Coordinates of C-alpha atoms and ligand atoms in Angstrom, one line a residue:
Chain A
M16 CA 16.9 13.2 -1.8
A17 CA 15.7 15.9 0.6
P18 CA 13.0 18.1 -0.5
K19 CA 14.0 21.7 -1.2
R20 CA 12.5 24.9 -0.3
A21 CA 9.8 25.5 -2.7
R22 CA 9.2 29.2 -3.2
V23 CA 11.8 29.5 -5.9
Y24 CA 9.9 27.2 -8.1
Y25 CA 7.0 29.5 -8.5
A26 CA 8.9 32.8 -8.1
R27 CA 8.6 34.9 -11.2
E28 CA 10.5 38.0 -11.8
A29 CA 8.7 41.2 -11.1
N30 CA 7.3 42.6 -14.2
A31 CA 6.9 46.2 -14.8
T32 CA 4.0 46.0 -17.3
T33 CA 1.0 48.2 -16.6
I34 CA -1.8 46.6 -14.6
Q35 CA -4.2 45.1 -17.0
A36 CA -6.8 42.6 -15.9
L37 CA -6.8 39.3 -17.8
A38 CA -9.7 38.5 -20.0
A39 CA -12.3 36.1 -18.8
E40 CA -11.3 33.5 -21.4
V41 CA -7.7 33.7 -20.4
I42 CA -8.8 33.0 -16.8
A43 CA -11.0 30.1 -18.0
K44 CA -8.0 28.7 -19.9
R45 CA -5.9 29.0 -16.8
T46 CA -8.4 27.1 -14.7
K47 CA -8.7 24.4 -17.4
R48 CA -4.9 24.1 -17.6
H49 CA -4.7 23.7 -13.8
L50 CA -7.4 21.0 -13.8
D51 CA -5.5 19.2 -16.5
E52 CA -2.3 19.4 -14.3
L53 CA -4.2 17.9 -11.4
E54 CA -4.9 14.8 -13.6
R55 CA -1.3 14.1 -14.3
S56 CA 0.4 11.0 -12.9
N57 CA 3.7 12.8 -12.5
Y58 CA 4.8 16.3 -12.3
S59 CA 7.7 17.5 -14.3
A60 CA 9.0 21.0 -13.8
P61 CA 8.6 23.3 -16.7
N62 CA 11.6 23.3 -19.1
T63 CA 12.7 19.9 -17.9
L64 CA 13.2 17.6 -20.9
L65 CA 11.1 14.5 -20.7
T66 CA 12.9 11.5 -21.8
G67 CA 11.4 8.9 -24.1
E68 CA 9.4 6.3 -22.2
D69 CA 9.1 8.4 -19.2
A70 CA 7.2 11.2 -20.9
E71 CA 3.7 10.1 -20.2
E72 CA 2.2 13.1 -21.9
G73 CA 4.8 13.0 -24.7
H74 CA 3.7 10.2 -26.8
G75 CA 3.0 11.1 -30.4
R76 CA -0.2 10.2 -32.0
G77 CA -0.3 6.4 -32.6
R78 CA 3.4 6.3 -32.8
A79 CA 5.0 2.9 -32.5
R80 CA 7.3 2.6 -29.5
Q81 CA 9.4 0.3 -27.4
T82 CA 7.4 -2.0 -25.3
I83 CA 8.3 -2.9 -21.7
S84 CA 6.0 -5.9 -21.1
D85 CA 8.1 -8.2 -23.3
K86 CA 11.4 -7.4 -21.6
R87 CA 10.7 -9.4 -18.4
T88 CA 11.6 -12.8 -17.4
L89 CA 8.6 -14.2 -15.6
N90 CA 7.4 -17.7 -15.1
I91 CA 3.7 -17.9 -16.0
P92 CA 2.3 -21.5 -16.0
G93 CA 0.5 -22.8 -19.1
T94 CA 0.7 -22.5 -22.8
S95 CA -0.8 -19.0 -23.5
P96 CA 1.1 -16.6 -25.6
A97 CA 1.8 -14.6 -22.4
A98 CA 3.3 -17.6 -20.8
K99 CA 5.2 -18.8 -23.8
K100 CA 6.2 -15.3 -25.0
K101 CA 5.2 -16.0 -28.5
K102 CA 2.3 -16.2 -31.0
T103 CA 0.9 -12.9 -29.8
T104 CA -2.0 -12.1 -32.0
H105 CA -2.2 -9.1 -34.3
N106 CA -4.9 -7.5 -32.1
V107 CA -2.8 -7.8 -28.9
R108 CA 0.4 -6.6 -30.7
T109 CA -1.4 -3.5 -32.0
A110 CA -2.7 -2.6 -28.6
L111 CA 0.8 -3.1 -27.0
V112 CA 2.6 -1.0 -29.6
Y113 CA 0.3 1.8 -30.5
R114 CA -1.0 3.7 -27.6
K115 CA -3.9 6.0 -28.1
T116 CA -4.9 8.8 -25.7
L117 CA -8.3 8.7 -24.1
A118 CA -9.4 11.6 -26.3
E119 CA -8.5 9.6 -29.4
L120 CA -10.3 6.6 -28.1
I121 CA -13.5 8.6 -27.3
D122 CA -13.4 9.9 -30.8
E123 CA -12.9 6.5 -32.3
S124 CA -15.7 5.0 -30.2
K125 CA -18.2 7.3 -31.8
I126 CA -20.2 7.5 -28.5
A127 CA -20.9 11.1 -29.4
N128 CA -23.2 9.9 -32.2
L129 CA -25.4 7.8 -30.0
P130 CA -29.1 8.9 -29.6
P131 CA -29.3 11.9 -27.2
D132 CA -31.1 10.1 -24.4
D133 CA -28.6 7.2 -24.3
P134 CA -26.3 7.5 -21.3
T135 CA -22.6 7.6 -22.2
Y136 CA -19.3 8.7 -20.6
L137 CA -19.9 12.1 -22.3
R138 CA -23.3 12.6 -20.8
A139 CA -22.7 11.3 -17.3
A140 CA -20.8 14.3 -15.8
A141 CA -22.3 15.8 -12.7
P142 CA -24.4 18.9 -13.4
P143 CA -22.9 22.3 -12.7
S144 CA -23.2 23.7 -9.2
A145 CA -26.4 25.7 -8.5
Y146 CA -24.4 28.2 -6.5
P147 CA -21.7 30.7 -7.4
P148 CA -18.3 29.4 -6.4
R149 CA -17.0 30.5 -3.0
M150 CA -13.7 32.2 -3.0
L151 CA -10.7 30.8 -1.0
C152 CA -7.4 32.5 -0.7
T153 CA -5.1 31.0 -3.2
V154 CA -2.1 31.6 -0.9
C155 CA -3.2 30.3 2.5
G156 CA -6.6 28.7 2.0
Y157 CA -8.6 31.0 4.2
W158 CA -11.6 32.9 2.7
G159 CA -10.4 35.0 -0.1
H160 CA -12.5 38.1 0.0
Y161 CA -10.4 40.1 -2.4
K162 CA -9.4 39.4 -6.0
C163 CA -6.1 40.3 -7.6
R164 CA -6.7 43.2 -10.0
R165 CA -4.5 41.7 -12.6
C166 CA -5.3 38.0 -12.6
S167 CA -8.4 37.8 -10.4
M168 CA -7.0 35.1 -8.1
A169 CA -8.4 35.4 -4.6
Y170 CA -6.5 36.4 -1.5
C171 CA -7.4 37.2 2.1
D172 CA -5.3 40.0 3.3
Q173 CA -2.3 42.2 2.5
N174 CA 0.2 39.6 3.5
C175 CA -1.2 37.0 1.2
E176 CA -1.6 39.7 -1.5
S177 CA 2.1 40.4 -1.5
V178 CA 3.0 36.7 -1.5
H179 CA 0.7 36.3 -4.4
A180 CA 2.2 39.2 -6.3
E181 CA 5.7 37.9 -5.8
T182 CA 5.0 34.3 -6.7
R183 CA 1.9 33.3 -8.5
C184 CA 0.5 36.4 -10.1
E185 CA -0.1 36.0 -13.8
K186 CA 1.1 39.4 -14.8
R187 CA 1.9 38.3 -18.3
V188 CA -0.5 37.4 -20.9
M189 CA -0.2 33.6 -21.4
Chain B
M10 CA -11.8 -24.7 -12.5
P11 CA -10.3 -21.8 -10.5
T12 CA -11.6 -18.3 -11.0
V13 CA -9.1 -15.5 -11.0
L14 CA -10.6 -12.3 -9.6
L15 CA -9.3 -8.9 -10.5
D16 CA -10.9 -5.7 -9.3
N17 CA -8.8 -3.8 -11.8
G18 CA -8.6 -0.3 -10.5
A19 CA -6.7 2.7 -11.9
S20 CA -4.6 2.9 -8.7
S21 CA -4.6 -0.7 -7.4
I22 CA -5.7 -4.1 -8.4
K23 CA -7.5 -6.1 -5.8
A24 CA -6.6 -9.6 -6.8
G25 CA -7.3 -13.2 -5.7
I26 CA -8.2 -16.7 -6.6
V27 CA -11.7 -17.7 -5.7
K28 CA -11.8 -20.6 -3.3
L29 CA -14.6 -21.7 -1.0
Q30 CA -13.2 -19.8 1.9
Q31 CA -12.8 -16.1 1.4
E32 CA -9.4 -14.5 2.0
P33 CA -8.5 -10.8 1.8
P34 CA -7.3 -9.9 -1.7
R35 CA -3.8 -9.0 -2.6
I36 CA -3.6 -5.2 -3.2
I37 CA -1.2 -4.7 -6.1
P38 CA -0.3 -1.2 -7.3
N39 CA -1.5 -0.8 -10.9
A40 CA 1.6 1.0 -12.1
V41 CA 5.1 0.7 -13.4
A42 CA 7.4 2.8 -11.2
R43 CA 10.9 4.1 -11.8
S44 CA 12.9 5.0 -8.8
K45 CA 15.2 7.9 -9.4
G46 CA 17.2 6.8 -6.4
D47 CA 18.2 3.2 -7.3
K48 CA 17.4 3.7 -11.0
K49 CA 15.4 0.5 -11.1
T50 CA 12.0 -0.1 -12.7
Y51 CA 9.4 -1.8 -10.6
F52 CA 6.3 -3.5 -12.0
G53 CA 3.0 -3.8 -10.1
H54 CA 3.6 -6.1 -7.2
E55 CA 7.3 -5.4 -7.2
I56 CA 6.7 -1.8 -6.1
A57 CA 6.3 -3.1 -2.5
R58 CA 10.0 -4.1 -2.7
C59 CA 11.2 -0.6 -3.5
N60 CA 12.8 1.1 -0.6
D61 CA 13.8 4.3 -2.4
Y62 CA 10.4 5.9 -3.0
S63 CA 11.7 9.4 -3.3
E64 CA 10.9 10.7 -6.8
L65 CA 9.1 7.6 -7.9
H66 CA 8.1 8.2 -11.4
Y67 CA 4.8 6.4 -12.3
R68 CA 3.6 5.1 -15.5
L69 CA -0.1 4.2 -15.1
P70 CA -2.1 1.9 -17.4
F71 CA -5.2 4.2 -16.8
E72 CA -5.7 7.7 -18.1
K73 CA -8.6 9.6 -16.5
G74 CA -10.1 6.3 -15.3
Y75 CA -9.8 4.4 -18.6
L76 CA -7.4 1.7 -19.7
V77 CA -5.2 3.1 -22.4
D78 CA -1.7 1.8 -21.9
W79 CA -1.9 -1.9 -22.5
D80 CA 1.8 -2.4 -22.5
A81 CA 2.0 -1.2 -18.9
Q82 CA -1.1 -3.1 -18.0
K83 CA 0.2 -6.4 -19.5
A84 CA 3.4 -5.9 -17.5
V85 CA 1.5 -5.7 -14.3
W86 CA -0.9 -8.6 -15.2
D87 CA 1.9 -10.8 -16.2
G88 CA 3.5 -10.4 -12.8
I89 CA 0.2 -11.3 -11.1
F90 CA -0.3 -14.5 -13.1
S91 CA 3.4 -15.5 -12.7
D92 CA 4.7 -17.6 -9.9
E93 CA 5.8 -14.4 -8.2
V94 CA 2.2 -13.8 -7.2
F95 CA -0.4 -16.5 -8.0
G96 CA 1.4 -18.8 -10.4
I97 CA -1.8 -19.7 -12.2
D98 CA -2.3 -21.3 -15.5
T99 CA -4.7 -18.9 -17.2
T100 CA -5.6 -21.3 -19.9
S101 CA -7.4 -23.6 -17.5
S102 CA -8.9 -20.8 -15.4
S103 CA -11.9 -18.5 -15.4
L104 CA -11.6 -14.8 -14.9
L105 CA -13.7 -12.1 -13.4
I106 CA -12.4 -8.6 -14.1
T107 CA -13.9 -5.2 -13.3
E108 CA -13.9 -2.3 -15.8
P109 CA -14.7 1.4 -15.4
Y110 CA -18.3 2.8 -15.6
F111 CA -19.2 3.7 -19.2
N112 CA -16.1 1.9 -20.5
L113 CA -15.7 2.6 -24.2
P114 CA -16.8 -0.2 -26.6
N115 CA -13.4 0.0 -28.5
I116 CA -11.5 -0.4 -25.2
Q117 CA -13.8 -3.3 -24.2
E118 CA -12.8 -5.2 -27.3
V119 CA -9.2 -4.9 -26.2
Y120 CA -10.1 -6.4 -22.8
D121 CA -11.6 -9.3 -24.7
Q122 CA -8.5 -9.7 -26.9
F123 CA -6.1 -9.8 -24.0
V124 CA -8.3 -12.2 -22.0
F125 CA -8.8 -14.7 -24.8
E126 CA -6.0 -14.1 -27.3
E127 CA -3.0 -13.4 -25.0
Y128 CA -3.9 -15.2 -21.7
E129 CA -6.4 -17.7 -23.3
F130 CA -8.7 -17.9 -20.3
E131 CA -11.3 -20.6 -20.4
S132 CA -14.0 -18.1 -19.8
Y133 CA -14.5 -14.6 -18.3
Y134 CA -16.9 -12.1 -16.9
R135 CA -16.4 -8.3 -17.2
C136 CA -18.5 -5.9 -15.1
T137 CA -18.3 -2.7 -13.1
P138 CA -17.4 -2.7 -9.4
A139 CA -20.8 -1.3 -8.3
S140 CA -22.7 -4.0 -10.2
M141 CA -21.1 -6.6 -7.8
I142 CA -22.3 -4.8 -4.6
P143 CA -25.7 -6.4 -4.4
Y144 CA -24.0 -9.7 -4.0
G145 CA -22.0 -8.5 -1.1
T146 CA -22.9 -7.5 2.5
L147 CA -22.6 -3.7 2.3
F148 CA -26.4 -3.3 2.5
S149 CA -27.1 -6.5 4.5
Q150 CA -29.2 -6.2 7.6
A151 CA -30.0 -9.0 9.8
D152 CA -33.5 -10.5 9.1
L153 CA -34.1 -8.3 6.1
P154 CA -33.9 -9.3 2.4
P155 CA -31.5 -7.5 0.1
A156 CA -32.7 -4.0 -0.7
E157 CA -34.2 -3.7 -4.2
C158 CA -33.2 -0.1 -4.7
I159 CA -29.7 1.1 -3.8
V160 CA -27.3 3.8 -4.6
V161 CA -23.6 2.9 -4.6
I162 CA -21.2 5.8 -4.3
D163 CA -17.9 4.7 -5.7
S164 CA -15.3 7.3 -4.9
G165 CA -12.0 6.1 -6.3
F166 CA -8.7 7.2 -7.7
S167 CA -9.9 8.7 -11.0
F168 CA -13.3 10.0 -10.2
T169 CA -16.5 9.5 -8.1
H170 CA -19.5 7.7 -9.5
I171 CA -23.1 7.7 -8.2
V172 CA -24.6 4.4 -9.3
P173 CA -28.2 3.6 -8.7
I174 CA -29.1 -0.1 -8.9
M175 CA -32.6 -1.5 -9.1
N176 CA -33.1 -5.2 -8.7
G177 CA -29.4 -5.9 -9.3
E178 CA -29.3 -3.9 -12.5
I179 CA -27.6 -0.5 -12.8
V180 CA -29.9 2.2 -13.9
W181 CA -27.4 3.8 -16.4
T182 CA -29.6 6.8 -17.3
A183 CA -29.1 8.0 -13.6
V184 CA -25.4 7.2 -13.2
K185 CA -23.5 10.4 -12.6
R186 CA -19.8 11.1 -12.5
L187 CA -18.0 13.7 -10.4
D188 CA -14.5 14.4 -11.8
V189 CA -12.9 14.3 -8.4
G190 CA -10.9 11.3 -7.2
G191 CA -8.0 10.4 -5.1
K192 CA -5.4 11.3 -7.8
L193 CA -6.7 14.8 -8.0
L194 CA -6.7 15.2 -4.3
T195 CA -3.1 14.0 -4.0
N196 CA -2.0 16.3 -6.7
Q197 CA -3.8 19.2 -5.1
L198 CA -2.0 18.5 -1.8
K199 CA 1.3 18.3 -3.7
E200 CA 0.7 21.7 -5.1
L201 CA -0.4 23.3 -1.8
S202 CA 2.6 21.8 0.1
S203 CA 5.0 22.8 -2.6
F204 CA 3.7 26.3 -2.7
R205 CA 3.5 26.8 1.0
Q206 CA 6.4 24.7 2.3
W207 CA 8.6 22.1 0.6
N208 CA 8.9 21.3 -3.0
M209 CA 7.0 18.0 -3.1
M210 CA 5.9 18.1 -6.8
E211 CA 7.8 14.8 -7.6
E212 CA 6.9 13.1 -4.4
T213 CA 3.6 11.4 -5.3
Y214 CA 4.3 8.4 -3.0
I215 CA 5.1 10.5 0.0
I216 CA 2.3 13.0 -0.5
N217 CA -0.2 10.2 -1.0
D218 CA 0.8 8.9 2.4
V219 CA 0.5 12.4 4.0
K220 CA -3.0 12.5 2.5
E221 CA -4.0 9.2 3.9
S222 CA -2.5 9.9 7.3
C223 CA -3.6 13.5 7.9
C224 CA -6.6 14.4 5.7
Y225 CA -10.2 14.3 6.8
V226 CA -13.5 15.6 5.5
S227 CA -14.7 18.5 7.6
T228 CA -18.2 18.5 9.1
N229 CA -17.9 22.2 9.8
F230 CA -15.8 23.8 7.2
K231 CA -16.3 27.4 8.3
E232 CA -15.4 26.7 11.9
D233 CA -12.4 24.6 11.0
L234 CA -11.1 27.3 8.7
E235 CA -11.4 29.9 11.5
T236 CA -9.6 27.5 13.9
C237 CA -6.7 27.2 11.6
R238 CA -6.6 30.9 11.0
A239 CA -6.6 32.0 14.6
D240 CA -3.3 30.4 15.4
P241 CA -1.7 28.5 12.5
K242 CA 1.0 27.0 14.8
R243 CA -1.1 25.8 17.7
N244 CA -4.6 24.8 17.2
P245 CA -6.6 21.5 17.6
I246 CA -6.4 20.8 13.9
V247 CA -2.7 21.4 13.0
Q248 CA -0.5 18.4 12.6
E249 CA 3.1 17.9 11.8
Y250 CA 4.1 15.2 9.4
I251 CA 7.7 14.1 9.7
L252 CA 8.9 13.5 6.2
P253 CA 10.7 10.2 5.6
D254 CA 14.4 10.1 6.0
L255 CA 15.6 8.0 3.2
S256 CA 19.2 7.9 4.5
T257 CA 18.1 6.0 7.6
N258 CA 15.3 4.2 5.8
R259 CA 12.8 5.8 8.2
K260 CA 9.2 6.1 7.0
G261 CA 7.2 9.3 7.2
R262 CA 4.7 9.6 10.0
V263 CA 2.5 12.1 11.9
R264 CA 4.4 13.6 14.8
Q265 CA 3.1 12.4 18.2
P266 CA 3.3 14.5 21.4
D267 CA 6.2 12.4 22.7
D268 CA 8.2 12.5 19.4
I269 CA 11.5 14.3 19.8
L270 CA 12.8 15.7 16.6
T271 CA 16.4 15.5 15.4
D272 CA 18.3 18.1 13.4
T273 CA 17.7 16.3 10.2
D274 CA 14.0 15.7 10.6
Q275 CA 12.0 17.7 8.1
I276 CA 8.5 18.7 9.1
L277 CA 5.5 19.3 6.8
V278 CA 2.9 21.3 8.7
M279 CA -0.6 20.2 7.9
N280 CA -3.0 22.9 8.9
N281 CA -6.1 23.7 6.8
E282 CA -4.6 21.4 4.1
R283 CA -5.9 18.6 6.3
F284 CA -9.5 19.3 5.3
T285 CA -9.5 21.8 2.3
V286 CA -8.1 19.0 0.1
P287 CA -10.9 16.3 0.6
E288 CA -13.3 19.3 0.6
L289 CA -13.0 19.2 -3.2
I290 CA -15.3 16.1 -3.3
F291 CA -18.0 18.3 -1.7
H292 CA -17.0 21.6 -3.4
P293 CA -15.4 21.0 -6.7
D294 CA -15.8 24.7 -7.4
D295 CA -13.0 25.4 -4.9
I296 CA -10.6 24.6 -7.7
G297 CA -12.8 26.0 -10.5
L298 CA -14.3 22.7 -11.5
N299 CA -17.8 23.5 -12.5
Q300 CA -19.6 20.5 -11.1
A301 CA -22.0 20.3 -8.2
G302 CA -20.6 18.6 -5.1
L303 CA -21.2 15.0 -4.1
A304 CA -24.4 15.5 -2.2
A305 CA -26.1 17.6 -4.8
T306 CA -25.0 15.1 -7.5
V307 CA -26.5 12.2 -5.4
A308 CA -29.7 14.2 -5.1
F309 CA -29.7 14.8 -8.9
S310 CA -29.1 11.2 -9.7
I311 CA -32.0 10.1 -7.4
S312 CA -34.2 12.7 -9.0
L313 CA -33.8 10.9 -12.4
L314 CA -35.2 7.6 -10.9
P315 CA -38.9 6.6 -10.9
S316 CA -40.6 9.0 -8.5
D317 CA -42.5 6.3 -6.5
L318 CA -39.2 4.6 -5.7
Q319 CA -37.0 7.5 -4.8
G320 CA -37.7 7.1 -1.1
M321 CA -36.2 3.7 -1.2
F322 CA -33.0 4.9 -2.9
W323 CA -32.6 7.7 -0.3
A324 CA -32.8 5.0 2.4
N325 CA -30.2 2.8 0.8
I326 CA -27.0 4.7 0.0
G327 CA -23.7 2.7 0.3
L328 CA -20.1 3.9 0.2
I329 CA -17.2 2.2 -1.6
G330 CA -13.8 3.3 -2.9
G331 CA -10.7 4.6 -1.2
N332 CA -12.0 8.2 -0.5
A333 CA -14.7 6.7 1.7
K334 CA -11.9 6.1 4.2
F335 CA -11.5 9.8 5.0
A336 CA -12.7 10.4 8.5
G337 CA -15.9 12.5 8.4
F338 CA -16.8 11.5 4.9
R339 CA -20.0 9.8 5.9
D340 CA -21.1 12.4 8.4
R341 CA -20.5 15.3 6.0
L342 CA -22.4 13.5 3.3
M343 CA -25.2 12.6 5.7
S344 CA -25.7 16.2 6.9
E345 CA -25.7 17.6 3.3
L346 CA -28.1 14.9 2.0
Q347 CA -30.5 15.5 4.9
T348 CA -30.9 19.1 3.7
L349 CA -31.5 17.9 0.1
A350 CA -33.8 14.9 0.6
P351 CA -37.6 15.4 0.6
V352 CA -38.9 15.8 4.2
D353 CA -40.7 12.5 4.2
C354 CA -37.6 10.6 3.1
E355 CA -35.3 9.0 5.5
V356 CA -31.6 9.1 4.5
V357 CA -29.6 6.0 5.4
I358 CA -25.9 5.6 4.5
Y359 CA -24.2 2.2 4.7
E360 CA -20.5 1.8 5.3
C361 CA -18.2 -1.2 5.3
D362 CA -15.0 -2.2 7.1
D363 CA -12.9 -1.7 4.0
P364 CA -14.4 0.3 1.1
I365 CA -11.3 -0.5 -1.0
T366 CA -11.9 -4.2 -1.1
E367 CA -15.7 -4.3 -0.8
A368 CA -16.3 -4.7 -4.5
Y369 CA -13.8 -7.6 -4.5
R370 CA -15.5 -9.3 -1.7
A371 CA -18.9 -8.9 -3.3
A372 CA -17.5 -10.2 -6.6
F373 CA -16.1 -13.2 -4.7
S374 CA -19.6 -14.0 -3.5
F375 CA -21.0 -13.6 -7.0
V376 CA -18.5 -16.1 -8.4
N377 CA -19.6 -18.5 -5.8
T378 CA -23.3 -18.2 -6.6
P379 CA -24.6 -21.2 -8.6
G380 CA -25.6 -19.1 -11.6
F381 CA -22.2 -17.6 -12.2
E382 CA -21.3 -19.9 -15.1
S383 CA -24.3 -18.6 -17.1
H384 CA -22.9 -15.1 -17.1
V385 CA -19.5 -15.8 -18.5
V386 CA -18.3 -15.7 -22.1
T387 CA -16.3 -18.8 -23.0
R388 CA -13.2 -19.0 -25.1
A389 CA -15.1 -21.1 -27.6
E390 CA -17.8 -18.4 -27.9
Y391 CA -15.2 -15.8 -28.4
A392 CA -13.5 -18.0 -31.1
E393 CA -16.8 -18.3 -32.8
S394 CA -18.1 -14.7 -32.7
G395 CA -15.4 -12.5 -31.3
S396 CA -16.4 -9.5 -29.2
N397 CA -20.0 -9.9 -30.3
A398 CA -20.1 -12.7 -27.7
S399 CA -19.3 -10.3 -24.9
R400 CA -21.5 -7.5 -26.3
K401 CA -24.4 -9.9 -26.1
K402 CA -23.7 -11.3 -22.7
F403 CA -22.3 -8.5 -20.5
H404 CA -24.9 -6.1 -19.2
D405 CA -23.3 -2.7 -19.3
W406 CA -24.5 0.8 -20.2
K407 CA -25.2 -0.1 -23.8
H408 CA -27.9 -2.6 -22.7
R409 CA -30.3 0.0 -21.5
E410 CA -33.0 -0.7 -24.2
S411 CA -33.0 -4.4 -23.5
E412 CA -33.2 -3.8 -19.8
K413 CA -36.2 -1.6 -20.4
E414 CA -37.9 -4.3 -22.3
K415 CA -37.1 -6.8 -19.6
L416 CA -38.7 -4.6 -17.0
K417 CA -41.9 -4.4 -19.0
E418 CA -42.1 -8.2 -19.6
A419 CA -43.9 -10.4 -17.2
P420 CA -41.6 -12.7 -15.4
K421 CA -41.0 -15.9 -17.2
P422 CA -39.3 -19.1 -16.3
K423 CA -35.6 -19.0 -16.6
G424 CA -33.0 -21.6 -16.0
K425 CA -31.2 -19.7 -13.3
Q426 CA -32.6 -19.1 -9.9
R427 CA -31.1 -15.7 -9.4
E428 CA -32.6 -14.4 -12.7
E429 CA -35.9 -15.7 -11.8
D430 CA -35.8 -14.1 -8.4
R431 CA -34.8 -10.8 -9.9
S432 CA -37.5 -10.6 -12.5
Q433 CA -40.1 -11.6 -10.0
A434 CA -38.9 -8.9 -7.7
V435 CA -39.6 -6.3 -10.3
N436 CA -43.3 -6.7 -9.6
K437 CA -42.9 -6.6 -5.9
I438 CA -41.1 -3.3 -5.5
S439 CA -42.8 -1.1 -3.0
R440 CA -41.7 1.5 -0.5
T441 CA -41.2 -1.1 2.1
R442 CA -39.1 -4.0 1.6
S443 CA -40.9 -7.1 0.5
K444 CA -40.7 -10.3 2.3
P445 CA -37.7 -12.4 1.9
T446 CA -37.2 -14.0 -1.5
T447 CA -35.1 -17.1 -2.1
V448 CA -32.2 -15.1 -3.5
T449 CA -29.1 -17.0 -3.4
A450 CA -27.6 -14.7 -0.9
P451 CA -23.9 -14.9 -0.2
S452 CA -23.0 -16.0 3.2
R453 CA -22.2 -13.3 5.7
R454 CA -18.7 -12.1 5.8
R455 CA -18.5 -11.0 9.4
Ligands
ZN29 ZN1 -4.5 34.2 2.6
ZN30 ZN1 -2.5 38.2 -9.6

């Protein structure tokens, strides 16, 4: 299917509320949400209903579900349970049927309780940058020397400012 | 007994069977994909057969770099072991499989369970990709012994790790992770393209190809930004990517000067998107991720190593992982590292022909070293003591204490030549490389 013009996707109706800067924590939340979105395997437009198996982010906590790996007809040599499609052990069955999120697994692993100088996933993250972040225009990517008074996203000139105001500006409190 | 080799990445599995002669691995997408076009589901190796890659919906076994969806993973693995790919009897084979850095112990147990309970491999070895690099040729130099202190930068799909290795063992206390990988870059490009031009939010496959075809790491960000600003339509950087035409089955490609466009061709203009996207590896703060960039993180990692050895680490930095394929990656890293390294330290960066398969090739050599059998856990050992067997044998991040002890101990005779060489080498480390030891070096690849 041919790609469609995109602007409509992000367009938001002009909102007549008075100009009010978003609180720092709201902006931090917005950044966090954006970073989470960049982690996703698929994008689904807001308000689109995700259907069953396809909803990667939609699995309930430890909820049993339909498996896909046992629905295939493959010829694997040998006598393993995978080859014979039987005798799957309890351990394997559990892993197949109950999917846990990474957050749940980290919790369950108790790596947070290891001695403070032990290296773990939780302690291996790169240190914060020593410099203040540079600002790039959120519309065109050029230097963003100005910040939106409402939502503090950066822009470079009047042209990008108006595109920002029409499309991306977070006028509403989230 | 044949050994199956799986460099089991979050984006692709580099897979092969170890024989005497090395062959390039099969690259198999580690995903289950549903095509909205033909409404079919494709598992792993089958994705290559899919012609309708518009709105491919992916289900990935990995989440943020860790294996969480075992159903999807088994579906992909089953295909690899079946006669559609290797047709191998797992019950009479050995397996080497890679796992992510800092893999969680509870996830590791599930690896053990699948390997021994579901596939019933005879034996297996589980390790991180970087730990294999000393067995490969990334750092090889004619007439010089293998470097004792190296830093492997593994910039993959889920994230980028800086992994210092001393005498073949990872120094886990200095391993650092930058939460920027190929997936984030593709998603960032999706967003920029969709906001600025065409809605590409569902087109992971296409945008990934745009990224691989057009993106590069800038070695002069300021200048390139000005170049793109001055004339967004005509400048030395701007490229046009002709989006694929699925009705005629034509693939997407970068427009060449002699390309004549037809009415139906759709163009995605790639201007500063070409370099502002990979820039995130060097400037995560550009999207608000509060982490130092790659160069600063490398410097930080090296600063955590023994001070008298840091010079050796600066001089032995190697690049693996798909992002190392971006043009300009090495040069940009080099120029930034040179400003960060102490004045008396030489910075040397090693590259390889194919950073995606380097860990596979190194692992291939490792399997062919005489000592390989001593590293594996056997099915019998697993039957006897379960995952305790692998906890005892596989040297991962949890083994730090025992490694420390080993470093303190005087070398003592061991059954395996490689081990012996390694422990002896501990006492030989100096700023210059010591004379050649009889390490069972793998044969040269090229
Ligand atoms: Zn702008
Ligand atoms: Zn705004």
